Amino acid sequence: MLDGAGFGVAVGHHGELVQGLFEDDGARLRRALVSLPCRQLKSRATFIASDGGGIRVLPGSCDKARRAAELTIARFGPPGTGGNLAIDSNIPVGRGMGSSTADVLASIQAVLDWLEIEPASDEVMRIAVSAETACDSTLFKQQAVLFAHRDGIVMEAFRRPLPPIHLISIETTPEVTIDTLEYRPARYDALEIETFRPLRSLLRTAIKHADVRMLGRVATASARINERFLPKPGLDEIETVGSRFDAIGIQVAHSGTVVGLMFDALDRDASVNINGAMDALRHSGFEAAIFRH
Amino acid sequence: MLDGAGFGVAVGHHGELVQGLFEDDGARLRRALVSLPCRQLKSRATFIASDGGGIRVLPGSCDKARRAAELTIARFGPPGTGGNLAIDSNIPVGRGMGSSTADVLASIQAVLDWLEIEPASDEVMRIAVSAETACDSTLFKQQAVLFAHRDGIVMEAFRRPLPPIHLISIETTPEVTIDTLEYRPARYDALEIETFRPLRSLLRTAIKHADVRMLGRVATASARINERFLPKPGLDEIETVGSRFDAIGIQVAHSGTVVGLMFDALDRDASVNINGAMDALRHSGFEAAIFRH
Amino acid sequence: MSIHVLMRRLEDFEGPRLVPLGANLFGASFFLMKLLPARFMLERAVEQGRLRPGGTICESSSGTFGLALAMLAVQHGYRLILVSDWALDRHLHRRLVELGAEVTVVDSPAPSGGLQQARLDRLHEYLRDISGSYWPSQYDNRDNPLSYGKIAEHLIDRVGRLDCLVGPVGSGGSMSGTSRYLRTLFPELHAIGVDTPGSVLFGQPSGKLNLSGLGGNILPGNVEHSQFDEVHWLAPAEVFDATHQLHREHGLFMGPTSGAAYRVAEWWSRNNPDKKVVVLFPDEGHRYVETVYDQQWLATVAGWPGPLRANPVTVGAPTEPMPAWSRFGWGRRTLEEVLAQAGRE
Amino acid sequence: MSIHVLMRRLEDFEGPRLVPLGANLFGASFFLMKLLPARFMLERAVEQGRLRPGGTICESSSGTFGLALAMLAVQHGYRLILVSDWALDRHLHRRLVELGAEVTVVDSPAPSGGLQQARLDRLHEYLRDISGSYWPSQYDNRDNPLSYGKIAEHLIDRVGRLDCLVGPVGSGGSMSGTSRYLRTLFPELHAIGVDTPGSVLFGQPSGKLNLSGLGGNILPGNVEHSQFDEVHWLAPAEVFDATHQLHREHGLFMGPTSGAAYRVAEWWSRNNPDKKVVVLFPDEGHRYVETVYDQQWLATVAGWPGPLRANPVTVGAPTEPMPAWSRFGWGRRTLEEVLAQAGRE
């Protein structure tokens, strides 16, 4: 049992389609989000067990990943298990792109892979939230979910996965990074809280009908609400470029610095429009990259 | 691109928790089910590509798996791709335990693995239904879903995965096998159709609260309705044994021959009860095996 | 499966609104409970070719079933003839007429069976004379109880597992149907029917009835007696008092059958605090502003304003005289079984 | 975030029931639309310490807002004082009293501002004399429009993307609030307000009003004029005719403000067949059985039974005399902008 290695992979994201405060059963308000996963962004974890001696991690900065591995062993593994955890990730740090959650999830998966067990998704999410205090919804690929990222609870599962979206990723403040955990959660006012209600219903409808244009409306509205808390320099200008090139909306990292200009991946003209928008954005001095679904 | 091999794994199931006819949007009636996945039952597929020459499958009886691989290549792969598909499965055939769906899903995954792409769950399910005319819901692990198995559509996604259930698996007619595709779908009457409404709402509630006892009620009711179409010899006797040993319910393969006596996997007394029930069932001449979650 | 016919334009009005009335007591307050069985019966009649496009629906009703039919007839293009009697509220009468229903009011009782029978006699004349006419016959149509799967679904969605269902019994459809569906999942469900003295539904000798919607002088085929664990009978003054209590204490302005059910449910829930109880409130109070909700009218009611019984008296047989609130342990028996035992004692 | 106060016992009654009225026209039929803003205002007042346990709520209302407050007060233990006038339906009056509300009827108009002002004067006396009293003030309380996010949510859930919202304007809360929330997602939403001649809400010179719930002689702070693309004014006879049409053709028994909105929505929808329209129906017809739904009363209404305009006349300014159905392209402007332009022309 103590031989061998376990592997795990988890993806990063490009911020959120929606993030806000939503009523759960019993009118309880919960912070929740829908992450926009990016499969180009990956964290890979390798776990090699040893007999005792605690868990060491490389790079040493991935302390939450180490903690996640420890928690996974404490919950499922043989007592006294130690080991070496190696993380290899291409997800930018401090941009609100889920580097930390991806490291944590990949590490949990690596330990589970080594243990050869496959617990339910809610157990995995509970460990991730314990390790990190909050966790994105990137794990949920089969159905899109509205995920209470601080409670580790699915508030609502939608009927379908997210429809395919191409993105132009814009780094609005290349010189600034944000520590997600240090960042103080938004204090939404009553108007904002009530606005999340129609956002949620359009989100539900849009996913059910794979209507990316309506999804773009939801993302744009959420990005706008977030401006009061973590404004993105140049957002108006990005939106204006988008409207010239038939973008379906903008979305942001609600606790990060990136902005995404969204395009319908199933639209025949998407490539041409994306190239046009890229030129226009670069011309305006934005640092932009294309993320295809 | 044409080098290398792709691997895929899919699990079988022990019949369904529920199967029936349910109203969708616009009051459209759809046949749908919730499979009860069994991770001990697995089909593993290996795909090795070749340049042209069609797709060959081993064992040759797995024709639907071959067709699934073809459809996957037609949808995602380079034109003209051929190859060898090998299936290795421990799922009993003709028992309503999803051997065929598992072969199909494993084969699709193997081709996708070789292509290094990861399409959305709804695309995978569409291919599976095309290959097989119907497909179980075993793919959906993160959230339990009510799945329209002939349309390949998720009718409803629930907030949580299925709670852990231990099973005593009983083969009611060892000498009989059933060809799922040849088996004529149940013609439910109005009372049965209306009964699926409260079943569905208790299913939703039970999954949301991880209430296995209520889930047992739902499964038992569905098994009872199915008696008019594909009766399971000895069902009453199995249920009586169950009630003596605190089973939470019975479930059946609605188009197969197996019956499951369900136990709460989180109940401390489950093991003792399962052993007691096993003895009682064997004493009554049943062919029974334990499937732990 | 035959063609799935849809008459769902008013579907949003079919389900109840759930209101917590106590720690474990929930009221299911309907806009018009009969809308669901009426729609279901019509859909099924069309599916089975018993009702054709533009056909004529004929029914005997002085209450909510007639209104439900009228609302559906106007949506889906049917002619509607309703046979009614003096109990028809004048505002409701006006509404039915504006909805295009042809309303006939019968005022002399039949030699046997009273007004209810006289209305049926008139109804049968229409059915005989109008070709292609269709009679929903809510009292005996099996599709009436069959339609309540949707209500069972709704109740489970809102309160989860139920231990007890309480409701008034008129046609028998709602209580028999809903209990049956709920018992598929909760076999131990305790079902309590609420009736009134002088109603033959649960074995009382036939007498004059002063409560529309509760009990009757003819036994409907849709009362499935073996679904009931317990039956209560309330006298009119008690029913009206409870109706006002429901309004005063919970803000729910409902008809008298709701009041009757509320009194019984509140009592049972108080005595079984660990059980989850749902009580059915079939219609709103508007039809009763000139009767139940009018103090002058109430002053003419026998036994008003009381004193009233605070608890039911348990009777030995449903055939006993019942001056006021009485209860009997029905024990899921048939009417014959209960009456046979009552006769032996 | 402050404490999240819950007063949700009647929450099931807050949302509308959706009814298809045409290919792309949906009616949102409310039990009592004011229940949602009333609950929301009270919750917020408790959160912010403006309403304390057992406190006294004082409000001026002769209609549904008063009923909503009374239903909530009885649920959650508040004393309620309502100042009303002759327009209070007697059955509603009786209901309010049974719910424990203390109802004061003002019958002499103030020298300026008429009855509406006289009621406000009386209200202010109560607020001054009763310590710990709280005035919801639905006409100016920002929490009124704020509460309609839930309605926007509900409409999107049921019909998806909306192109046009039509509704009567009284306090301004429902149309201003719902439009605002919907525009967060559908900025191009076409919002149509329905008013009546003689109401100052959209610039008519103040005149005698014969329609409760539609328009007013005092301009509420909650009418956010810049939310409206188009405004219609209907005379009483037109409103009542439309109310009967809504009942006759769709089985919906609603109050006159619903009828007014229906006429406008039906016309706009007919002229924009590719647009999805939702029309708000704020309350049911029961309060009007002795007026709008009574033919004898109707015979006393000026201009009844017609002839009536089949289409609106487009006016050049909202200040023009309007003998009958009129419309004006408001263009999301403020009242000042519109009146300034009207003055220049």
XYZ file of C-alpha atoms in Angstrom, chain C:
345
model
C -49.652 5.498 -24.379
C -52.270 7.561 -26.158
C -51.718 11.100 -27.358
C -50.758 13.427 -24.541
C -53.390 16.178 -24.635
C -52.469 19.488 -23.060
C -54.855 21.907 -21.415
C -52.309 23.647 -19.257
C -52.905 27.351 -19.757
C -54.036 27.712 -16.153
C -51.613 25.147 -14.732
C -49.965 27.752 -12.503
C -53.208 28.025 -10.566
C -53.438 24.312 -9.780
C -50.947 23.870 -6.971
C -51.374 24.954 -3.355
C -49.438 27.614 -1.518
C -47.822 26.228 1.626
C -48.072 28.167 4.868
C -46.531 27.130 8.183
C -49.263 27.157 10.840
C -47.261 25.708 13.689
C -44.031 23.912 14.434
C -45.016 20.861 12.387
C -48.300 21.904 10.789
C -48.547 23.207 7.243
C -51.585 24.544 5.446
C -51.871 23.812 1.719
C -53.921 26.746 0.536
C -55.512 26.353 -2.881
C -56.717 29.062 -5.231
C -59.310 26.603 -6.484
C -58.463 22.997 -5.749
C -60.898 21.681 -8.345
C -58.927 23.216 -11.181
C -56.467 20.314 -11.191
C -58.986 17.425 -11.278
C -61.141 19.335 -13.772
C -58.210 19.845 -16.138
C -57.059 16.264 -15.690
C -60.524 14.825 -16.370
C -60.939 16.964 -19.480
C -57.485 16.052 -20.819
C -58.242 12.380 -20.319
C -61.694 12.687 -21.869
C -60.175 14.274 -24.969
C -57.450 11.603 -25.143
C -60.065 8.874 -24.982
C -62.383 10.526 -27.477
C -65.159 11.181 -24.953
C -64.865 14.940 -25.424
C -64.423 16.318 -28.927
C -63.342 19.775 -30.108
C -66.112 22.305 -29.546
C -68.134 19.746 -27.584
C -70.489 20.451 -24.696
C -69.539 19.772 -21.088
C -72.484 19.238 -18.719
C -72.094 19.049 -14.948
C -74.013 19.462 -11.724
C -72.237 21.933 -9.466
C -73.034 24.874 -7.263
C -69.468 25.494 -6.329
C -65.869 25.449 -7.254
C -65.926 22.521 -9.642
C -68.300 24.502 -11.851
C -66.015 27.513 -11.740
C -63.007 25.381 -12.618
C -64.852 23.907 -15.607
C -65.927 27.381 -16.734
C -62.367 28.718 -16.594
C -61.109 25.756 -18.602
C -63.997 25.805 -21.077
C -63.268 29.434 -21.972
C -59.570 28.663 -22.457
C -60.060 25.652 -24.632
C -63.263 26.397 -26.520
C -65.960 24.161 -25.048
C -69.609 24.914 -24.395
C -70.536 24.448 -20.740
C -73.874 23.742 -19.079
C -74.013 23.804 -15.282
C -76.936 22.618 -13.190
C -76.986 24.292 -9.813
C -79.245 25.206 -6.896
C -79.933 27.976 -4.351
C -76.564 27.469 -2.698
C -74.899 29.112 -5.695
C -73.441 32.407 -4.489
C -74.785 35.283 -6.615
C -71.363 36.713 -7.398
C -70.123 33.310 -8.469
C -73.264 32.931 -10.580
C -72.476 36.200 -12.336
C -68.896 35.102 -12.968
C -70.006 31.795 -14.449
C -72.378 33.589 -16.796
C -69.707 36.049 -17.901
C -67.426 33.105 -18.638
C -70.105 31.883 -21.038
C -71.448 29.015 -18.944
C -75.153 28.278 -19.257
C -76.319 28.005 -15.658
C -79.592 26.318 -14.747
C -80.797 26.686 -11.169
C -82.968 23.846 -9.869
C -85.157 24.849 -6.947
C -87.481 21.963 -6.141
C -86.022 18.838 -4.542
C -86.620 15.375 -5.994
C -89.008 13.089 -4.074
C -86.004 11.012 -3.023
C -82.423 12.302 -2.808
C -83.398 15.939 -2.395
C -81.939 18.788 -4.397
C -78.789 16.852 -5.243
C -80.936 14.215 -6.997
C -83.126 16.857 -8.680
C -79.989 18.413 -10.152
C -78.796 15.039 -11.400
C -82.185 14.422 -13.015
C -81.979 17.738 -14.850
C -78.400 17.007 -15.851
C -79.401 13.702 -17.391
C -81.982 15.472 -19.518
C -79.262 17.682 -20.985
C -76.946 14.746 -21.562
C -79.719 12.920 -23.372
C -80.771 15.897 -25.508
C -77.390 17.327 -26.526
C -75.431 15.190 -28.923
C -71.719 14.898 -28.188
C -72.212 16.090 -24.647
C -69.740 14.991 -21.994
C -70.315 14.605 -18.249
C -67.143 14.845 -16.131
C -69.034 13.374 -13.169
C -66.527 14.362 -10.540
C -68.142 12.216 -7.863
C -67.558 8.957 -9.708
C -64.922 9.707 -12.332
C -61.778 7.764 -11.396
C -59.676 10.440 -13.050
C -60.626 12.762 -10.205
C -58.560 11.017 -7.479
C -56.013 10.043 -10.138
C -55.146 13.698 -10.734
C -53.752 14.250 -7.236
C -50.306 12.780 -7.903
C -49.271 16.315 -8.694
C -50.385 17.503 -5.263
C -48.517 14.669 -3.531
C -45.439 15.702 -5.539
C -45.849 19.308 -4.491
C -46.320 18.512 -0.807
C -43.228 16.290 -0.688
C -41.203 18.954 -2.460
C -42.157 21.473 0.179
C -42.296 19.551 3.448
C -40.445 16.298 2.740
C -41.731 13.265 4.588
C -45.353 13.586 5.782
C -46.866 11.776 8.744
C -50.442 12.970 8.538
C -52.805 14.414 5.941
C -56.032 16.137 6.968
C -58.719 17.387 4.613
C -62.426 17.871 4.069
C -64.268 15.209 2.089
C -66.796 16.158 -0.585
C -66.314 14.293 -3.842
C -63.664 12.149 -2.166
C -61.136 12.919 -4.883
C -58.586 15.004 -3.048
C -58.253 13.006 0.162
C -58.530 9.544 -1.410
C -56.214 10.458 -4.282
C -53.561 12.338 -2.353
C -53.429 9.745 0.444
C -53.035 6.949 -2.033
C -50.076 8.594 -3.774
C -48.421 9.566 -0.513
C -48.778 6.020 0.821
C -46.789 4.631 -2.082
C -43.860 6.278 -0.292
C -45.084 6.677 3.286
C -47.280 3.629 3.961
C -47.742 4.695 7.580
C -49.324 8.042 6.629
C -52.244 8.886 8.938
C -55.178 10.139 6.823
C -57.964 12.084 8.507
C -61.189 12.886 6.684
C -63.433 15.717 7.839
C -67.199 15.415 7.339
C -70.339 16.899 8.862
C -73.314 15.354 10.724
C -76.121 14.339 8.390
C -73.737 13.471 5.571
C -73.874 9.871 4.382
C -70.229 9.786 3.313
C -68.977 8.010 6.425
C -72.170 6.400 7.627
C -74.260 9.173 9.183
C -77.991 8.912 8.529
C -78.866 11.347 5.751
C -79.954 14.758 7.031
C -80.175 18.361 5.975
C -76.754 19.775 5.078
C -75.847 23.416 5.475
C -72.297 23.337 4.255
C -71.446 23.334 0.587
C -68.399 21.255 -0.263
C -68.449 19.164 2.914
C -70.179 15.808 2.973
C -73.259 14.993 0.916
C -76.547 13.116 0.798
C -75.371 10.800 -1.962
C -72.310 8.610 -1.540
C -69.733 9.403 -4.251
C -67.892 6.488 -5.793
C -64.681 8.427 -5.320
C -64.718 8.177 -1.533
C -62.275 5.335 -0.990
C -63.103 4.592 2.637
C -60.208 2.244 3.213
C -57.779 5.157 2.832
C -58.949 6.787 6.071
C -57.480 6.174 9.498
C -59.764 8.583 11.272
C -62.903 10.585 10.537
C -64.184 13.732 12.216
C -67.609 15.366 11.971
C -68.079 19.051 12.702
C -71.347 20.911 13.041
C -71.837 24.127 11.017
C -71.290 26.531 13.920
C -68.010 24.798 14.714
C -66.946 24.927 11.096
C -67.656 28.637 10.799
C -65.909 29.406 14.057
C -62.829 27.544 12.852
C -62.946 29.369 9.517
C -62.785 32.689 11.344
C -60.033 31.405 13.590
C -57.953 30.448 10.561
C -58.378 33.932 9.166
C -57.810 35.745 12.434
C -54.747 33.814 13.553
C -53.041 33.089 10.252
C -54.385 35.675 7.833
C -55.793 32.954 5.565
C -59.164 33.923 4.117
C -60.535 30.518 3.157
C -63.869 28.779 2.703
C -65.626 26.838 5.489
C -64.352 23.400 4.436
C -60.855 24.756 5.057
C -61.917 25.941 8.483
C -63.281 22.499 9.315
C -60.050 20.803 8.274
C -57.993 23.381 10.156
C -59.760 22.729 13.453
C -59.131 18.980 13.193
C -55.535 19.337 11.997
C -54.694 21.821 14.709
C -56.096 19.464 17.357
C -54.318 16.394 15.981
C -51.040 18.243 15.533
C -51.211 19.545 19.113
C -51.653 15.967 20.346
C -48.917 14.570 18.099
C -46.207 17.221 18.291
C -43.537 14.989 16.763
C -45.550 14.353 13.574
C -45.486 16.421 10.404
C -49.024 17.342 9.375
C -50.371 18.880 6.159
C -53.937 20.156 6.003
C -55.734 20.844 2.716
C -57.578 24.161 2.276
C -59.612 23.721 -0.937
C -60.824 27.230 -1.732
C -60.781 30.880 -0.744
C -63.331 32.781 1.284
C -64.701 35.166 -1.336
C -67.792 33.096 -2.093
C -68.775 33.358 1.551
C -68.610 37.088 2.239
C -72.405 37.197 2.515
C -72.639 34.071 4.645
C -69.772 32.679 6.692
C -67.982 36.027 6.782
C -71.127 37.994 7.609
C -71.912 38.379 11.328
C -75.633 38.917 10.707
C -75.899 35.739 8.720
C -73.887 33.889 11.334
C -76.336 34.981 14.020
C -78.984 32.862 12.254
C -76.874 29.700 12.463
C -77.964 27.117 15.045
C -75.543 26.973 17.942
C -73.756 30.216 17.034
C -71.710 31.636 18.696
C -71.329 28.689 21.035
C -70.212 27.427 23.479
C -68.343 25.018 21.210
C -66.399 21.859 21.931
C -62.683 22.439 22.390
C -61.963 18.778 21.649
C -63.792 16.060 19.739
C -65.874 13.409 21.445
C -64.861 9.927 20.349
C -67.913 7.983 19.194
C -68.403 4.223 19.126
C -69.971 4.161 15.684
C -70.321 6.636 12.831
C -74.053 6.105 12.862
C -74.500 7.677 16.301
C -76.220 11.042 16.677
C -73.616 13.784 16.617
C -74.702 17.090 18.047
C -71.172 18.483 17.686
C -67.507 17.701 16.952
C -67.080 13.917 16.987
C -64.360 11.546 15.914
C -64.174 7.883 15.051
C -61.219 5.575 14.498
C -61.975 4.398 10.983
C -58.938 2.143 10.700
C -58.724 2.017 6.912
C -61.817 -0.145 6.675
C -64.491 -0.179 4.000
C -67.842 1.429 4.734
C -69.426 -2.032 4.806
C -66.938 -3.301 7.372
C -67.496 -0.306 9.610
C -71.284 -0.418 9.331
C -71.382 -4.176 9.885
C -69.439 -3.777 13.092
C -71.595 -0.821 14.154
C -74.667 -2.992 13.574
C -73.245 -5.806 15.713
C -72.569 -3.560 18.688
